[in-house]
Short mmCIF file of C-alpha atoms and ligand atoms in Angstrom, two decimals:
data_model
loop_
_atom_site.label_atom_id
_atom_site.label_comp_id
_atom_site.label_asym_id
_atom_site.label_seq_id
_atom_site.Cartn_x
_atom_site.Cartn_y
_atom_site.Cartn_z
CA MET A 144 -102.81 77.95 -28.75
CA ASP A 145 -101.57 81.52 -28.80
CA LEU A 146 -97.79 81.24 -29.00
CA ALA A 147 -95.47 84.25 -29.27
CA GLU A 148 -93.63 84.27 -32.59
CA SER A 149 -90.16 84.87 -31.26
CA LEU A 150 -89.16 84.33 -27.67
CA PRO A 151 -85.67 84.61 -26.20
CA PRO A 152 -84.08 81.27 -25.28
CA VAL A 153 -84.18 79.77 -21.79
CA TRP A 154 -81.39 77.77 -20.14
CA GLY A 155 -82.72 74.46 -18.96
CA ASP A 156 -83.48 70.83 -19.42
CA ALA A 157 -85.86 70.45 -22.37
CA GLN A 158 -87.22 67.13 -21.09
CA HIS A 159 -87.95 68.58 -17.64
CA LEU A 160 -89.66 71.63 -19.13
CA GLU A 161 -91.71 69.36 -21.38
CA HIS A 162 -92.77 67.46 -18.26
CA VAL A 163 -93.93 70.77 -16.71
CA VAL A 164 -96.06 71.62 -19.76
CA VAL A 165 -97.56 68.13 -20.04
CA ASN A 166 -98.46 67.96 -16.31
CA LEU A 167 -100.21 71.33 -16.45
CA VAL A 168 -102.07 70.60 -19.70
CA VAL A 169 -103.22 67.19 -18.41
CA ASN A 170 -104.53 68.79 -15.19
CA ALA A 171 -106.35 71.42 -17.25
CA LEU A 172 -107.95 68.77 -19.48
CA GLU A 173 -108.93 66.63 -16.48
CA ALA A 174 -110.75 69.62 -14.95
CA LEU A 175 -113.07 70.16 -17.95
CA PRO A 176 -116.68 69.20 -17.19
CA ASP A 177 -117.66 68.58 -20.83
CA ALA A 178 -116.41 68.74 -24.41
CA GLY A 179 -117.79 72.26 -24.87
CA CYS A 180 -115.13 73.65 -22.51
CA GLY A 181 -111.57 74.30 -23.57
CA VAL A 182 -107.99 75.01 -22.61
CA ARG A 183 -105.95 77.92 -23.91
CA VAL A 184 -102.15 77.71 -23.95
CA SER A 185 -100.24 80.93 -24.54
CA THR A 186 -96.68 82.24 -24.28
CA ARG A 187 -95.31 85.77 -24.07
CA TYR A 188 -92.20 87.69 -23.09
CA VAL A 189 -92.37 90.16 -20.20
CA PRO A 190 -89.45 92.56 -20.67
CA GLU A 191 -89.63 94.15 -17.20
CA ASP A 192 -89.22 90.67 -15.64
CA HIS A 193 -86.69 89.46 -18.28
CA GLY A 194 -88.95 86.46 -18.24
CA LEU A 195 -91.01 84.22 -20.44
CA VAL A 196 -94.52 83.38 -19.38
CA LEU A 197 -96.35 80.18 -20.23
CA GLU A 198 -100.02 80.43 -19.36
CA ILE A 199 -102.45 77.53 -19.28
CA ALA A 200 -106.02 78.70 -18.79
CA ASP A 201 -108.89 76.24 -18.59
CA GLN A 202 -112.67 76.50 -18.44
CA GLY A 203 -112.77 73.71 -15.90
CA VAL A 204 -114.37 73.22 -12.51
CA GLY A 205 -111.95 75.58 -10.72
CA ILE A 206 -110.25 75.14 -7.35
CA ALA A 207 -111.70 75.64 -3.86
CA PRO A 208 -109.91 78.50 -2.01
CA GLN A 209 -108.90 76.18 0.86
CA HIS A 210 -107.09 73.91 -1.64
CA LEU A 211 -105.04 76.62 -3.35
CA ALA A 212 -102.18 76.61 -0.81
CA ARG A 213 -101.93 72.80 -0.90
CA LEU A 214 -101.86 72.18 -4.66
CA CYS A 215 -98.12 71.50 -4.82
CA ASP A 216 -97.95 69.42 -1.62
CA PRO A 217 -96.84 65.88 -2.45
CA PHE A 218 -99.84 63.49 -2.52
CA PHE A 219 -102.47 66.26 -2.36
CA THR A 220 -105.20 65.16 -4.76
CA THR A 221 -108.94 65.49 -5.20
CA LYS A 222 -108.82 62.73 -7.82
CA ALA A 223 -107.91 59.74 -5.62
CA ALA A 224 -111.04 57.89 -6.83
CA ARG A 225 -109.88 58.37 -10.45
CA GLY A 226 -106.31 57.23 -9.83
CA GLY A 227 -104.70 60.62 -9.15
CA THR A 228 -101.47 60.36 -7.16
CA GLY A 229 -101.13 64.04 -6.22
CA LEU A 230 -97.53 64.05 -7.42
CA GLY A 231 -98.00 65.93 -10.70
CA LEU A 232 -97.82 69.45 -9.27
CA ALA A 233 -95.25 68.57 -6.59
CA ILE A 234 -92.88 67.47 -9.38
CA THR A 235 -93.87 70.39 -11.62
CA ALA A 236 -93.13 72.93 -8.85
CA THR A 237 -89.74 71.30 -8.12
CA LEU A 238 -88.79 71.44 -11.82
CA VAL A 239 -89.94 75.06 -12.24
CA HIS A 240 -87.98 76.15 -9.15
CA ALA A 241 -84.89 74.24 -10.40
CA HIS A 242 -85.07 76.56 -13.44
CA SER A 243 -85.32 79.63 -11.17
CA GLY A 244 -88.92 80.02 -12.28
CA ARG A 245 -92.22 80.83 -10.58
CA LEU A 246 -95.49 78.93 -10.63
CA THR A 247 -98.74 80.72 -9.77
CA PHE A 248 -102.41 79.70 -9.77
CA HIS A 249 -105.52 81.86 -10.14
CA SER A 250 -108.78 80.04 -9.70
CA ALA A 251 -112.21 79.97 -8.14
CA PRO A 252 -114.84 77.25 -8.12
CA GLY A 253 -116.85 77.31 -11.34
CA GLN A 254 -114.57 79.95 -12.89
CA GLY A 255 -111.81 77.83 -14.39
CA THR A 256 -108.12 77.96 -13.54
CA CYS A 257 -105.20 79.90 -14.91
CA VAL A 258 -101.68 78.60 -14.24
CA CYS A 259 -98.68 80.79 -15.00
CA VAL A 260 -95.11 79.57 -15.32
CA THR A 261 -92.52 82.35 -15.47
CA LEU A 262 -88.99 81.42 -16.52
CA PRO A 263 -85.99 83.75 -16.71
CA SER A 264 -84.56 84.27 -20.19
CA ALA A 265 -81.07 82.87 -20.85
CA ASP A 266 -79.69 86.43 -21.01
CA SER A 267 -80.91 87.29 -17.51
CA THR A 268 -79.66 83.94 -16.14
CA ARG A 269 -76.18 84.69 -17.59
CA THR A 270 -76.19 88.24 -16.19
CA ALA A 271 -77.15 86.98 -12.71
CA ALA A 272 -74.45 84.25 -12.83
CA ALA A 273 -71.82 86.82 -13.91
CA ALA A 274 -72.84 89.17 -11.07
CA ARG A 275 -72.56 86.32 -8.53
CA SER A 276 -69.13 85.29 -9.77
CA ALA A 277 -67.95 88.95 -9.69
CA GLU A 278 -69.19 89.22 -6.09
CA ALA A 279 -67.36 86.02 -5.15
CA ARG A 280 -64.05 87.42 -6.49
N1 ATP B 524 -106.40 72.98 -13.73
C1 ATP B 524 -106.93 72.53 -12.59
N2 ATP B 524 -108.24 72.69 -12.31
C2 ATP B 524 -108.79 72.25 -11.16
N3 ATP B 524 -108.09 71.62 -10.18
C3 ATP B 524 -106.77 71.44 -10.39
C4 ATP B 524 -106.12 71.88 -11.59
N4 ATP B 524 -104.80 71.57 -11.50
C5 ATP B 524 -104.65 70.97 -10.31
N5 ATP B 524 -105.82 70.87 -9.65
C6 ATP B 524 -106.03 70.31 -8.30
O1 ATP B 524 -104.76 70.06 -7.73
C7 ATP B 524 -104.69 68.71 -7.29
C8 ATP B 524 -103.25 68.24 -7.37
O2 ATP B 524 -102.82 68.17 -8.74
P1 ATP B 524 -101.68 67.15 -9.14
O3 ATP B 524 -101.43 67.28 -10.59
O4 ATP B 524 -100.53 67.31 -8.21
O5 ATP B 524 -102.29 65.72 -8.79
P2 ATP B 524 -103.46 64.92 -9.55
O6 ATP B 524 -103.75 65.55 -10.88
O7 ATP B 524 -104.59 64.79 -8.58
O8 ATP B 524 -102.81 63.50 -9.75
P3 ATP B 524 -101.62 63.12 -10.78
O9 ATP B 524 -101.14 64.36 -11.44
O10 ATP B 524 -100.58 62.52 -9.92
O11 ATP B 524 -102.26 62.16 -11.71
C9 ATP B 524 -105.67 67.96 -8.19
O12 ATP B 524 -106.13 66.75 -7.60
C10 ATP B 524 -106.80 68.99 -8.32
O13 ATP B 524 -107.63 69.00 -7.18
MG1 MG B 525 -102.13 66.00 -12.21
#
């Protein structure tokens, strides 16, 4: 864990955001080939984006390039034999987008996977909402 000491707050549903983190961490753990491999969870603030970044990087098996575009499709799974439903990332992507966030994946077979969730800070959400309501007037 490498968590930033002070991050600006985010507007959102704490339970839904917890679901996002748990889904991503479980996927990362499920991808590890053996106990010598690990998962690193980190957070940081990116001022130019007015956004918070949650990064989950694993030393797992990685993802085939032809699968990358399908990861968040409902029922897409490579773990059917192990009971995977393929709904974890579909739900995660829906929840991240409901918080005006972005979800990105960097991976290659044998090279591990890095998943980034970017969420707007509460300040930037308020500023955008104020601008929209001013435009509507
Ligand atoms: N960190 C990761 N490393 C390697 N592959 C991943 C990773 N995260 C997701 N995947 C791939 O994306 C697919 C879809 O993930 P998703 O979480 O939606 O479903 P699942 O994990 O297969 O099943 P469920 O989450 O419903 O138990 C996985 O089957 C796997 O192939
Ligand atoms: Mg999953």
